[in-house]
mmCIF file of N, CA and C in Angstrom:
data_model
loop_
_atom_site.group_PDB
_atom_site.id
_atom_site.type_symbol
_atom_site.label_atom_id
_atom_site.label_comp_id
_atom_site.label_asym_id
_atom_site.label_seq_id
_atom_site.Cartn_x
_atom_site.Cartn_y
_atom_site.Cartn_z
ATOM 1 N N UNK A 1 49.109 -185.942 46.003
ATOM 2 C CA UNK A 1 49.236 -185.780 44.569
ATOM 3 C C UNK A 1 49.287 -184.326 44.139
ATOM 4 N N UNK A 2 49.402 -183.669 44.990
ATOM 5 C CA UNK A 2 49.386 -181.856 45.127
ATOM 6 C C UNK A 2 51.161 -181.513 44.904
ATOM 7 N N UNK A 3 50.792 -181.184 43.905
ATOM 8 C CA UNK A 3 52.397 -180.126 43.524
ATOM 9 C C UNK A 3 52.676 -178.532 44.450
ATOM 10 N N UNK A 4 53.197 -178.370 45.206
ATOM 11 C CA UNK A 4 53.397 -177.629 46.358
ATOM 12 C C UNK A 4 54.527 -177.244 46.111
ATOM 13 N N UNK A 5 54.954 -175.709 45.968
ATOM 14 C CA UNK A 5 56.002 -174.729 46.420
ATOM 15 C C UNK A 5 56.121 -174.254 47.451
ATOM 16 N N UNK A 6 56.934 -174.079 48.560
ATOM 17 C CA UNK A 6 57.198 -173.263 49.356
ATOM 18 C C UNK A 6 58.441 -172.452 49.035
ATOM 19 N N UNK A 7 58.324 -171.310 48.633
ATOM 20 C CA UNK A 7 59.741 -170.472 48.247
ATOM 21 C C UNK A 7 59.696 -169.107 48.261
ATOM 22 N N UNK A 8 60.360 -168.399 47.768
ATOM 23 C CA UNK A 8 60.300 -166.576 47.920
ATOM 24 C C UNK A 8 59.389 -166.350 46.102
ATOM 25 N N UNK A 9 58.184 -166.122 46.836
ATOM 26 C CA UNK A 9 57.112 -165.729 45.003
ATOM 27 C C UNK A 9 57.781 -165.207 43.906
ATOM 28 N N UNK A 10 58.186 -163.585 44.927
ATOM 29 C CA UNK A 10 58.563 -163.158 43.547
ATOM 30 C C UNK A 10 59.869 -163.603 42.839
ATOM 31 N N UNK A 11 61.134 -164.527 43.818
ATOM 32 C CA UNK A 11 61.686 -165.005 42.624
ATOM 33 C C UNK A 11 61.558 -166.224 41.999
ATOM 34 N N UNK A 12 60.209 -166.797 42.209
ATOM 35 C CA UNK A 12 59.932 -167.968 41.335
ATOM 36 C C UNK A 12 59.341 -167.167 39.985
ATOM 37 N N UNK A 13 60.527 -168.760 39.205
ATOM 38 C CA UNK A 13 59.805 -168.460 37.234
ATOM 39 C C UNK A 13 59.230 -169.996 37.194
ATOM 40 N N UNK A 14 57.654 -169.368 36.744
ATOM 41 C CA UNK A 14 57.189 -169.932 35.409
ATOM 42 C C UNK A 14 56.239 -169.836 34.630
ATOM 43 N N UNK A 15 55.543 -170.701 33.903
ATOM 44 C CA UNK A 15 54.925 -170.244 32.656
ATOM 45 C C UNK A 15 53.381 -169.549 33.267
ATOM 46 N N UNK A 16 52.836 -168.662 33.138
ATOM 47 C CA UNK A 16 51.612 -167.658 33.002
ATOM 48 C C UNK A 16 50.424 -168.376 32.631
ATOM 49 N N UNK A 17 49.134 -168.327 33.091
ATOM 50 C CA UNK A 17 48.777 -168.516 34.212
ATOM 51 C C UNK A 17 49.360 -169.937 35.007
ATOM 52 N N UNK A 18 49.920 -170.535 36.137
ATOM 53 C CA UNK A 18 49.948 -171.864 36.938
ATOM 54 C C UNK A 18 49.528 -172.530 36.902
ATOM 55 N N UNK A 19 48.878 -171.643 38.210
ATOM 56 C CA UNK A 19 47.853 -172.103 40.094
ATOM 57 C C UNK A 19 46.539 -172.050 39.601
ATOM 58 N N UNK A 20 45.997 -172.910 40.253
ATOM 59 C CA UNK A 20 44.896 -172.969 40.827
ATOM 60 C C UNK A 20 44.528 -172.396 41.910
ATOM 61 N N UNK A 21 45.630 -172.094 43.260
ATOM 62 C CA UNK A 21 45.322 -171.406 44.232
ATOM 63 C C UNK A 21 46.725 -170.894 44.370
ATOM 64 N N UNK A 22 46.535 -169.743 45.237
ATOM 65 C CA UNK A 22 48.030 -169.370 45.717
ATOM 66 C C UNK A 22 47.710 -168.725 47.405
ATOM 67 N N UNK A 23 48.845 -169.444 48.037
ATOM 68 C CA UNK A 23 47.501 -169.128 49.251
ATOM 69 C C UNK A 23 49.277 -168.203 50.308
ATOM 70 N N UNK A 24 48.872 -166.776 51.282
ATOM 71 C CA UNK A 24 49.994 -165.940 51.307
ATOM 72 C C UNK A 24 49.727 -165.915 52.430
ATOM 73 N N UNK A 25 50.137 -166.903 53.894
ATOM 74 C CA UNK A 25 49.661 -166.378 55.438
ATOM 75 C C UNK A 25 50.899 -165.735 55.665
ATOM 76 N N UNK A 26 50.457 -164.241 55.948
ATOM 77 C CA UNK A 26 51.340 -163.292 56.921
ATOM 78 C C UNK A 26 52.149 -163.036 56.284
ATOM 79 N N UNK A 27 52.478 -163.044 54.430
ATOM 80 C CA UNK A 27 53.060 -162.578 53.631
ATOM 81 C C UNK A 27 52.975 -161.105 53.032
ATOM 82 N N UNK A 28 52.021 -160.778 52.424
ATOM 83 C CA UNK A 28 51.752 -159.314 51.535
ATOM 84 C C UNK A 28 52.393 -158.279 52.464
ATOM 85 N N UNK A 29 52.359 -158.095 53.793
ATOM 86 C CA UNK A 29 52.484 -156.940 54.617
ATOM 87 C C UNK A 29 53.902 -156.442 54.851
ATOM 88 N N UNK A 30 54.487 -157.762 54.219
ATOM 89 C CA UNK A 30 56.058 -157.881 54.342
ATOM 90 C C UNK A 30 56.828 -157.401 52.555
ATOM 91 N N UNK A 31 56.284 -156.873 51.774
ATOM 92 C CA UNK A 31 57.024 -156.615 50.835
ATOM 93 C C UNK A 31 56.583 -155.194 50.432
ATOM 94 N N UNK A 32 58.037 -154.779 49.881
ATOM 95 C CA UNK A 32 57.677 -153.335 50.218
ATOM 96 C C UNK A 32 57.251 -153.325 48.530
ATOM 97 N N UNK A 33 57.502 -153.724 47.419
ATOM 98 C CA UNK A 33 56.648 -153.069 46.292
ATOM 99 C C UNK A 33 55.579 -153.706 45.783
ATOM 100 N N UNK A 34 54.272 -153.282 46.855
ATOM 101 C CA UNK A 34 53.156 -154.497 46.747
ATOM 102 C C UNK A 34 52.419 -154.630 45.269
ATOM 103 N N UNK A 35 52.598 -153.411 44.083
ATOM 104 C CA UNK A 35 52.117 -153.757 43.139
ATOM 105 C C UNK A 35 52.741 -154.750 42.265
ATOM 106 N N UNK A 36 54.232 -155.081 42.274
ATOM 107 C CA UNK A 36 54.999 -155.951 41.941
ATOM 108 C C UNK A 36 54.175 -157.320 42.607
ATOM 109 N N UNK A 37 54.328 -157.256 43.661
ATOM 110 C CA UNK A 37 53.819 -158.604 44.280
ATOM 111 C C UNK A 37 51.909 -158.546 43.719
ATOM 112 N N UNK A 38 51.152 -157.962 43.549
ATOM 113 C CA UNK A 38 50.213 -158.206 42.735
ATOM 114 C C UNK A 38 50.033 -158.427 41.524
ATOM 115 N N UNK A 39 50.946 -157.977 40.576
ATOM 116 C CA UNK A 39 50.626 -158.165 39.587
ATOM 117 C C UNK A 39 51.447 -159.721 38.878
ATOM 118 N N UNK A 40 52.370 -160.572 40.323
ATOM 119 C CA UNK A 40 52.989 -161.655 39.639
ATOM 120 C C UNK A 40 51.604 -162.703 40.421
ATOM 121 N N UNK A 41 51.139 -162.010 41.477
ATOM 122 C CA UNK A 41 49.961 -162.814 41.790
ATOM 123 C C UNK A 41 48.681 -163.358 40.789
ATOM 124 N N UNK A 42 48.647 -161.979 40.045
ATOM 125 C CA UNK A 42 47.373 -162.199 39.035
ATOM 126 C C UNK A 42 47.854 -162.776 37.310
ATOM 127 N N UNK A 43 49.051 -162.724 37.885
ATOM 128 C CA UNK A 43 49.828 -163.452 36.185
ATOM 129 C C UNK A 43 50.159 -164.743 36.715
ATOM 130 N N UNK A 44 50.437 -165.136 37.829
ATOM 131 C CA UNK A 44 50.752 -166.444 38.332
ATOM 132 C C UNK A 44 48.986 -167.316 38.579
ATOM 133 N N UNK A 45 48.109 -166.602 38.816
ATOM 134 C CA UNK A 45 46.899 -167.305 39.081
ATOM 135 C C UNK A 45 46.169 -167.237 37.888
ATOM 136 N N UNK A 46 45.311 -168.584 37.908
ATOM 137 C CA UNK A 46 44.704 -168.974 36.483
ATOM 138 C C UNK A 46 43.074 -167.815 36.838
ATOM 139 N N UNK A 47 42.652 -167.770 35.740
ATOM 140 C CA UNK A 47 41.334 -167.055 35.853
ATOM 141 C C UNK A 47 40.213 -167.958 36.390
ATOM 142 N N UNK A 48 39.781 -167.594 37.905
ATOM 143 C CA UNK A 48 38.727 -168.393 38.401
ATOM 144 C C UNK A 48 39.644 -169.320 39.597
ATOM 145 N N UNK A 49 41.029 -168.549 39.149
ATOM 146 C CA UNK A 49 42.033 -169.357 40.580
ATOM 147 C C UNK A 49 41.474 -168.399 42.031
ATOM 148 N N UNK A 50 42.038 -169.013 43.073
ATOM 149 C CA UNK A 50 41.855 -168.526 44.490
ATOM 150 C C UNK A 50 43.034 -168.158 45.075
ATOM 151 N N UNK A 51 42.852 -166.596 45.443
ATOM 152 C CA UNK A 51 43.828 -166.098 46.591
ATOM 153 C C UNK A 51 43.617 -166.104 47.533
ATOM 154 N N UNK A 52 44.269 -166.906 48.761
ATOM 155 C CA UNK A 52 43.908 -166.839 50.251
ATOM 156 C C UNK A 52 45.168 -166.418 50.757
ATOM 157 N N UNK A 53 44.985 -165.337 51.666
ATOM 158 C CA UNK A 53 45.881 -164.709 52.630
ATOM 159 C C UNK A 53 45.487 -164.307 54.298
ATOM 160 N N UNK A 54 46.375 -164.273 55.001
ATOM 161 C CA UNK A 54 46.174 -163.417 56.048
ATOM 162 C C UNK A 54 46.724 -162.480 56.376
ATOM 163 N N UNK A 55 46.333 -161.739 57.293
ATOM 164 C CA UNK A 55 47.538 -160.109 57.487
ATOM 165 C C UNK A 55 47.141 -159.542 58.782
ATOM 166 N N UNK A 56 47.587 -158.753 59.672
ATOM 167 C CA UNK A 56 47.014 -157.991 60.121
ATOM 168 C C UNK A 56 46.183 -157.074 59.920
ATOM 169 N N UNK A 57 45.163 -157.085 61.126
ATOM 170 C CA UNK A 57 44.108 -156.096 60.812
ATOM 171 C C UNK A 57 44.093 -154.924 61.060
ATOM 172 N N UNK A 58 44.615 -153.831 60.542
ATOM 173 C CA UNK A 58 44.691 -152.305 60.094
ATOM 174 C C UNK A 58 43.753 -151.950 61.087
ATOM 175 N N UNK A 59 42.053 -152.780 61.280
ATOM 176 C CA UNK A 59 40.722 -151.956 61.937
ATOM 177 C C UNK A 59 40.926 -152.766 62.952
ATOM 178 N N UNK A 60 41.447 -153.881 63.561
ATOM 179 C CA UNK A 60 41.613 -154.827 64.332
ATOM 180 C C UNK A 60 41.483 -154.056 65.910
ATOM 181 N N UNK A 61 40.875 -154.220 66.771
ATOM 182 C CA UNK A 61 41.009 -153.991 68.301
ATOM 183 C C UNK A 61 42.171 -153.022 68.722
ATOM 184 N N UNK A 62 42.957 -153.887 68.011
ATOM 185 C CA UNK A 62 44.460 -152.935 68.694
ATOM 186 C C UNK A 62 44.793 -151.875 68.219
ATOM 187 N N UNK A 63 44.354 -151.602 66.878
ATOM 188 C CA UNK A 63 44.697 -150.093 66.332
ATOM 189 C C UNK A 63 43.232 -149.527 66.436
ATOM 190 N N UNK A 64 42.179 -149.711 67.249
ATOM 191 C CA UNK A 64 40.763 -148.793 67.442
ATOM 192 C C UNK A 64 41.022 -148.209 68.783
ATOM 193 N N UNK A 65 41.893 -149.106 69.444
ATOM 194 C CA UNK A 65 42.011 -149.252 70.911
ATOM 195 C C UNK A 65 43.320 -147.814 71.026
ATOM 196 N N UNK A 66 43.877 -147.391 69.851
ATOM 197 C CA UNK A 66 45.291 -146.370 70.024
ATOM 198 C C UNK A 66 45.880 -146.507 68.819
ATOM 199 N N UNK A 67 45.666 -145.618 67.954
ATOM 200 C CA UNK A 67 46.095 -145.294 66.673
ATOM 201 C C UNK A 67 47.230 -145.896 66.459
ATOM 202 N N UNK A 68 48.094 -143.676 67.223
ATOM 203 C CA UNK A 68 49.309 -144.125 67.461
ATOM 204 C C UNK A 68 49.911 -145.140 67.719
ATOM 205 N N UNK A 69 49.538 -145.497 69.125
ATOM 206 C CA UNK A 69 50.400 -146.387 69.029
ATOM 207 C C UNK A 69 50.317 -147.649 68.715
ATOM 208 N N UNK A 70 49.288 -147.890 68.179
ATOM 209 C CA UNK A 70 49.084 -149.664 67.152
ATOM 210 C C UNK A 70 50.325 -148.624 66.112
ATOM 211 N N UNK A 71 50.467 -147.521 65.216
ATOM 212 C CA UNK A 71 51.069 -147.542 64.307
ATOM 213 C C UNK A 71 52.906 -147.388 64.999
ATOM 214 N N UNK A 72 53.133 -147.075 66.364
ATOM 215 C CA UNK A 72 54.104 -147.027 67.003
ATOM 216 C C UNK A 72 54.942 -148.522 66.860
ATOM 217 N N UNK A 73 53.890 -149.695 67.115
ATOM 218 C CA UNK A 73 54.321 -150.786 67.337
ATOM 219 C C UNK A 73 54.148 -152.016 66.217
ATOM 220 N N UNK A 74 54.006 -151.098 64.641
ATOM 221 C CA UNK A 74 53.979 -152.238 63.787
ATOM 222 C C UNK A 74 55.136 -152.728 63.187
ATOM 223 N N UNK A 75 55.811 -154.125 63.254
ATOM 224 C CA UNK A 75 57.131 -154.404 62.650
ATOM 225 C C UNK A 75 57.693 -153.434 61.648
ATOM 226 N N UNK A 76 59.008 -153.010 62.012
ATOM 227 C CA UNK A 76 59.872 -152.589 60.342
ATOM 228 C C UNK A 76 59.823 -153.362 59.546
ATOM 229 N N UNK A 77 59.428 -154.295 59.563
ATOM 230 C CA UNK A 77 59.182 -155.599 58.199
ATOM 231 C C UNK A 77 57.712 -155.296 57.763
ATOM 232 N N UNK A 78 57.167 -154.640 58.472
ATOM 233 C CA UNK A 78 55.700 -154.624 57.656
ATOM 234 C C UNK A 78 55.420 -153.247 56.887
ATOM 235 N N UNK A 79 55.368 -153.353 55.318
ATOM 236 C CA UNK A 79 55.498 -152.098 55.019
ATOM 237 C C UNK A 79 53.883 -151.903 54.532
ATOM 238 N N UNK A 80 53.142 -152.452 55.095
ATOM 239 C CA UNK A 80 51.830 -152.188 54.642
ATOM 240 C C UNK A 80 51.191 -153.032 55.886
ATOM 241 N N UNK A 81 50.061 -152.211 56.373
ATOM 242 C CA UNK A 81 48.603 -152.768 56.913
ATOM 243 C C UNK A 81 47.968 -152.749 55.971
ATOM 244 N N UNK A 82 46.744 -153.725 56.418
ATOM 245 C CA UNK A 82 45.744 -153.561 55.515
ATOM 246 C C UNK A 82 44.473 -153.779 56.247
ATOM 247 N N UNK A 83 43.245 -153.228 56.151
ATOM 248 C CA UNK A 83 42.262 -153.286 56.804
ATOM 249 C C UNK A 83 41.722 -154.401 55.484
ATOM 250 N N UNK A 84 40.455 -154.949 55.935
ATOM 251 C CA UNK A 84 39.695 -155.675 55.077
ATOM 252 C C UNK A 84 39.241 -155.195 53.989
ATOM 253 N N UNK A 85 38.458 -154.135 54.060
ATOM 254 C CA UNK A 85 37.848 -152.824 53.091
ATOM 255 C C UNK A 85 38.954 -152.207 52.572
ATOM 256 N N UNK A 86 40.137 -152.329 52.698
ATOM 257 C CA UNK A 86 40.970 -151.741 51.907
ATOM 258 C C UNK A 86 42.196 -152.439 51.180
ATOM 259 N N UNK A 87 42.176 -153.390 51.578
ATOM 260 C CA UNK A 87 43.050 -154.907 50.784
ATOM 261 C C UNK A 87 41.726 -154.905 49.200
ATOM 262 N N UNK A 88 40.441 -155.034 50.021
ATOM 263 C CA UNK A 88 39.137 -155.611 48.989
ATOM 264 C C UNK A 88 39.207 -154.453 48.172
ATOM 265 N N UNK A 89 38.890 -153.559 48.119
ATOM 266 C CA UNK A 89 39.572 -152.213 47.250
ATOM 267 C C UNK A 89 39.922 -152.129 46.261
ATOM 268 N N UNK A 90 41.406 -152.375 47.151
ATOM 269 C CA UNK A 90 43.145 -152.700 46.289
ATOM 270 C C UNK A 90 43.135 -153.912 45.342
ATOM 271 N N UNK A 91 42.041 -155.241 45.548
ATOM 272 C CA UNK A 91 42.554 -156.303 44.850
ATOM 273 C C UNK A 91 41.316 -156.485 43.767
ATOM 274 N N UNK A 92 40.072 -155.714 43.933
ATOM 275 C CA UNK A 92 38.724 -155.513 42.964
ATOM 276 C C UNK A 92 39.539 -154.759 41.588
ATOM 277 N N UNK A 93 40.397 -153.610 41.827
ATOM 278 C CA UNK A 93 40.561 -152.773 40.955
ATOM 279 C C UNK A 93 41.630 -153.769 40.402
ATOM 280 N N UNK A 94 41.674 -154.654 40.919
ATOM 281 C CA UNK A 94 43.030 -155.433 39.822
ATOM 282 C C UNK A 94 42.103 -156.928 39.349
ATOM 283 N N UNK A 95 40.789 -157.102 39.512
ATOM 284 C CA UNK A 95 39.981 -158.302 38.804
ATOM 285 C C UNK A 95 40.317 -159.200 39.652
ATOM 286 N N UNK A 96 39.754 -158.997 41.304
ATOM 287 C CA UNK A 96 39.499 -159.921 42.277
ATOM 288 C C UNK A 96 38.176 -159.653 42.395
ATOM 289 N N UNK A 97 37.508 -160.808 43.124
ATOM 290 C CA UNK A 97 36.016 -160.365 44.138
ATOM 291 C C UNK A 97 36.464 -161.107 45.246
ATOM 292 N N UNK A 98 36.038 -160.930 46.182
ATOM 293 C CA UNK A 98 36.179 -161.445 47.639
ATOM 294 C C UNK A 98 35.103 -162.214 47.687
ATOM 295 N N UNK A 99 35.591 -163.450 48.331
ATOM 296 C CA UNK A 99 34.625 -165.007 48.066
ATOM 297 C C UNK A 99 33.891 -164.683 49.369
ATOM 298 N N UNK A 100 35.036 -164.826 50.282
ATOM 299 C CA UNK A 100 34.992 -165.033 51.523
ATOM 300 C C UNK A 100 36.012 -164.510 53.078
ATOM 301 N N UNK A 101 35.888 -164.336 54.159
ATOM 302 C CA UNK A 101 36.674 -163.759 55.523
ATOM 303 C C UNK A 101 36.342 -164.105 56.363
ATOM 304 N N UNK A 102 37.591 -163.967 56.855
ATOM 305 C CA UNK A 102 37.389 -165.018 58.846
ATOM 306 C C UNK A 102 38.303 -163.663 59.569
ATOM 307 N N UNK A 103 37.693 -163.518 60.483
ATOM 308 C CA UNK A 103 38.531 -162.482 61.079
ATOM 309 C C UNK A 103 38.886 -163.592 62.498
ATOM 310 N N UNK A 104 40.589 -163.147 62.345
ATOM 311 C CA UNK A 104 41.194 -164.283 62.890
ATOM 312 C C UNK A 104 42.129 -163.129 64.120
ATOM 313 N N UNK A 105 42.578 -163.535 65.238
ATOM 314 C CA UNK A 105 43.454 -162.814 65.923
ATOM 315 C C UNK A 105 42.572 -162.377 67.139
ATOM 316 N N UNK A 106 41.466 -163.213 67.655
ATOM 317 C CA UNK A 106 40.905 -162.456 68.578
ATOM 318 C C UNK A 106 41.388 -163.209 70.479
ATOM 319 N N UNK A 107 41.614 -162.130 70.718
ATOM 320 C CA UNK A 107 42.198 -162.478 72.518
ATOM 321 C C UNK A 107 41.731 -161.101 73.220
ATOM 322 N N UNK A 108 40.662 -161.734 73.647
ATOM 323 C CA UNK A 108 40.134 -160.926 74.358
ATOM 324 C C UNK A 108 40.874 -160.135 75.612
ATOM 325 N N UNK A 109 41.766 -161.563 76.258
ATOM 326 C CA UNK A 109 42.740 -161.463 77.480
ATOM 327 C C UNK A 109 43.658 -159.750 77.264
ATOM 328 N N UNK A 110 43.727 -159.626 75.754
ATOM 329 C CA UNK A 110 44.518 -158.396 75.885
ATOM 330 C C UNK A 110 44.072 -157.362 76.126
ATOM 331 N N UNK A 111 43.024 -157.204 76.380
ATOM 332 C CA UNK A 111 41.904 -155.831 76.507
ATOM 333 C C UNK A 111 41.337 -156.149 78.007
ATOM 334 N N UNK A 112 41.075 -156.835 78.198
ATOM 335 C CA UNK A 112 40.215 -157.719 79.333
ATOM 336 C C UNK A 112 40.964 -158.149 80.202
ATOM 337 N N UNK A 113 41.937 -157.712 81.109
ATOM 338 C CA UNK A 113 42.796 -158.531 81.933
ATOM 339 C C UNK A 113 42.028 -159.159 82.742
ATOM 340 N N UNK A 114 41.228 -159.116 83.550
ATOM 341 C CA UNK A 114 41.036 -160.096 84.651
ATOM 342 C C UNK A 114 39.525 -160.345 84.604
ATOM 343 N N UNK A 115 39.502 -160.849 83.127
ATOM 344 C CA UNK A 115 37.759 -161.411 82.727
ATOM 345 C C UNK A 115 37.965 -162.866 83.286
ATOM 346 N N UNK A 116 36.703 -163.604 83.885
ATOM 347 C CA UNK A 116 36.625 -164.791 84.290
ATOM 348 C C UNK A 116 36.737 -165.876 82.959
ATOM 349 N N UNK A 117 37.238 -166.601 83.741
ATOM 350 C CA UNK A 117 37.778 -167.641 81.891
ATOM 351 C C UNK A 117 36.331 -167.760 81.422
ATOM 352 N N UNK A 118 34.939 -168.093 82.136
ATOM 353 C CA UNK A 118 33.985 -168.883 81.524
ATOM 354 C C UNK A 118 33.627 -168.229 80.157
ATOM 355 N N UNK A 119 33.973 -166.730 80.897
ATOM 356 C CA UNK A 119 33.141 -165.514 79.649
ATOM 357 C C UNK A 119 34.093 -165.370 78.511
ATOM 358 N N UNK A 120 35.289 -165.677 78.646
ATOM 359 C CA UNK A 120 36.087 -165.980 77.504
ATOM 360 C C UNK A 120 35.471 -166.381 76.029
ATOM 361 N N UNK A 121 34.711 -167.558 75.903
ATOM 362 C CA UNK A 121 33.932 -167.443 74.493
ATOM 363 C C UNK A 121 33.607 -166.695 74.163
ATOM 364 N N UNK A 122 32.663 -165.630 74.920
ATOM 365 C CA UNK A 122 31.147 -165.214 74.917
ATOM 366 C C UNK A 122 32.251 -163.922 73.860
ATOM 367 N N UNK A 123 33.339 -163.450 74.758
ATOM 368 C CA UNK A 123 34.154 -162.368 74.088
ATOM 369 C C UNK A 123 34.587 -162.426 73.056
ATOM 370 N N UNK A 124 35.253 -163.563 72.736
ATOM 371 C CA UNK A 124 35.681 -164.113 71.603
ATOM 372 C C UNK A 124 34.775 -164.073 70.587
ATOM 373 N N UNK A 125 33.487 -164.618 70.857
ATOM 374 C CA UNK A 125 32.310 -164.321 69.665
ATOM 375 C C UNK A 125 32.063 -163.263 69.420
ATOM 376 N N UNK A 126 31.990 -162.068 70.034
ATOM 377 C CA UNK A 126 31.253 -161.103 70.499
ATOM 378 C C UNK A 126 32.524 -159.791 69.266
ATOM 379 N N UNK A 127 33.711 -160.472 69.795
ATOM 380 C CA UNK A 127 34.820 -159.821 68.729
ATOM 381 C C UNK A 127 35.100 -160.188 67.615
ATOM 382 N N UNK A 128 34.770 -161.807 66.817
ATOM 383 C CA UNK A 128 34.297 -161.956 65.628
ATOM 384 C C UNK A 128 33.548 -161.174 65.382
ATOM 385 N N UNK A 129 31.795 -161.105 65.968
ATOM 386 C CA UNK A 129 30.659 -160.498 65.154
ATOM 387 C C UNK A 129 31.439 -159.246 64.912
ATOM 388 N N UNK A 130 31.858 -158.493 65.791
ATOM 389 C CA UNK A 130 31.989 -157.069 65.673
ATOM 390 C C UNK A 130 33.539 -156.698 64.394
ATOM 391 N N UNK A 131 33.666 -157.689 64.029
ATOM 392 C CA UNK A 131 35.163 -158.096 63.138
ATOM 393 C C UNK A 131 36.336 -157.072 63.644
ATOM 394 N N UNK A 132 36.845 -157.170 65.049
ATOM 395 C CA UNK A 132 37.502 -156.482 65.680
ATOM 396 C C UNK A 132 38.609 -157.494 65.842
ATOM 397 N N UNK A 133 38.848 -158.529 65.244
ATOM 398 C CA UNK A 133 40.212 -159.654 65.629
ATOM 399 C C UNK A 133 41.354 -158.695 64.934
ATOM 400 N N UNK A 134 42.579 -159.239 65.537
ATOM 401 C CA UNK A 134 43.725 -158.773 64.954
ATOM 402 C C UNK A 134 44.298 -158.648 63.559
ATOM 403 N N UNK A 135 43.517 -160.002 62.959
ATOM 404 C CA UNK A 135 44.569 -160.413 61.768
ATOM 405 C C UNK A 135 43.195 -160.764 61.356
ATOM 406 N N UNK A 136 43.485 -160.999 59.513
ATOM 407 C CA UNK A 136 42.189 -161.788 59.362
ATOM 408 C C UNK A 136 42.380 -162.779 57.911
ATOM 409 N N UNK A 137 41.805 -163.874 57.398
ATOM 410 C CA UNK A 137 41.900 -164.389 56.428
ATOM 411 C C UNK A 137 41.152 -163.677 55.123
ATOM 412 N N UNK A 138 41.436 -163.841 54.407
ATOM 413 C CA UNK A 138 40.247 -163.685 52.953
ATOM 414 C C UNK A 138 40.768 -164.429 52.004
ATOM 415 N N UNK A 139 39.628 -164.795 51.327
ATOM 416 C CA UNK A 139 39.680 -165.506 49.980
ATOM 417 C C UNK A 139 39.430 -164.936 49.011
ATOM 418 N N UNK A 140 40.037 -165.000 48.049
ATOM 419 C CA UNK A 140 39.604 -163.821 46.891
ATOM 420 C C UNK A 140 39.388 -164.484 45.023
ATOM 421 N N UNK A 141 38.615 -164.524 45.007
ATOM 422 C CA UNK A 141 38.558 -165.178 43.206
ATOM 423 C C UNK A 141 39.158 -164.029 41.929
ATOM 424 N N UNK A 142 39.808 -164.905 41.612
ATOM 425 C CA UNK A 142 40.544 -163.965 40.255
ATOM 426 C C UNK A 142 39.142 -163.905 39.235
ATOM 427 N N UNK A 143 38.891 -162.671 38.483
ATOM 428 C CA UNK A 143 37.694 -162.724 37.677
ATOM 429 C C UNK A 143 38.036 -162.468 36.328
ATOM 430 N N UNK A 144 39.620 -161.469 36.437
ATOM 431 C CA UNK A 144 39.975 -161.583 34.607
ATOM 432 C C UNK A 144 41.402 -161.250 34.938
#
């Protein structure tokens, strides 16, 4: 009974505020005039609506692990990283709070070549706590 778009945001029209939620996996990092794409976010979401996205993680393993070259090897389609602390930042000063985050993207195998599978969890947890995954989710509440 869920009314569902899948389409390109910014050229959808309609009437101010929508959504109830607007949810962006592996979207924001891909448009190059991100205040455009925020500000149809916060005119498209109702007050007390939910933004959920994911992105790569800017602080993620792979760019702690080599600046350069994490910044050597980020898509020409991505015209923005974003670390967690600096998405949360960017989206407070526009009347978000951050609900909630999952730091998502963790493989240990890429750092760890020839770790025994058992210890595989133990890493995997160990790179949540330390919020070192690649990519990560957040939820964000519109506040005005």
């Amino acid at each position: 009974g869920l009314k569902v778009e899948q389409t390109d945001f910014l050229q959808m029209e309609f009437s101010y505020p929508y959504y109830d939620v607007i949810a962006m996996w592996y979207y924001i990092e891909h448009n190059q005039n991100l205040s455009q794409v925020i500000k149809k976010i916060k005119s498209a979401l109702k007050v007390g609506g939910l933004l959920a996205l994911s992105t790569p993680n800017a602080d993620g393993i792979t760019s702690r692990k080599d600046r350069s070259q994490y910044a050597k090897r980020i898509p020409d389609d991505h015209y923005f990283e974003f670390s967690l602390k600096g998405l949360q930042q960017l989206l407070i000063k526009e009347g978000f709070e951050l609900l909630d985050y999952n730091i998502t993207g963790v493989h240990p195998k890429r750092w760890l070549k020839n770790i025994p599978s058992f210890l595989l969890p133990l890493f995997r947890w160990l790179m949540k706590k330390l919020k070192i995954g690649d990519t990560f989710e957040a939820y964000f509440k519109r506040l005005r």
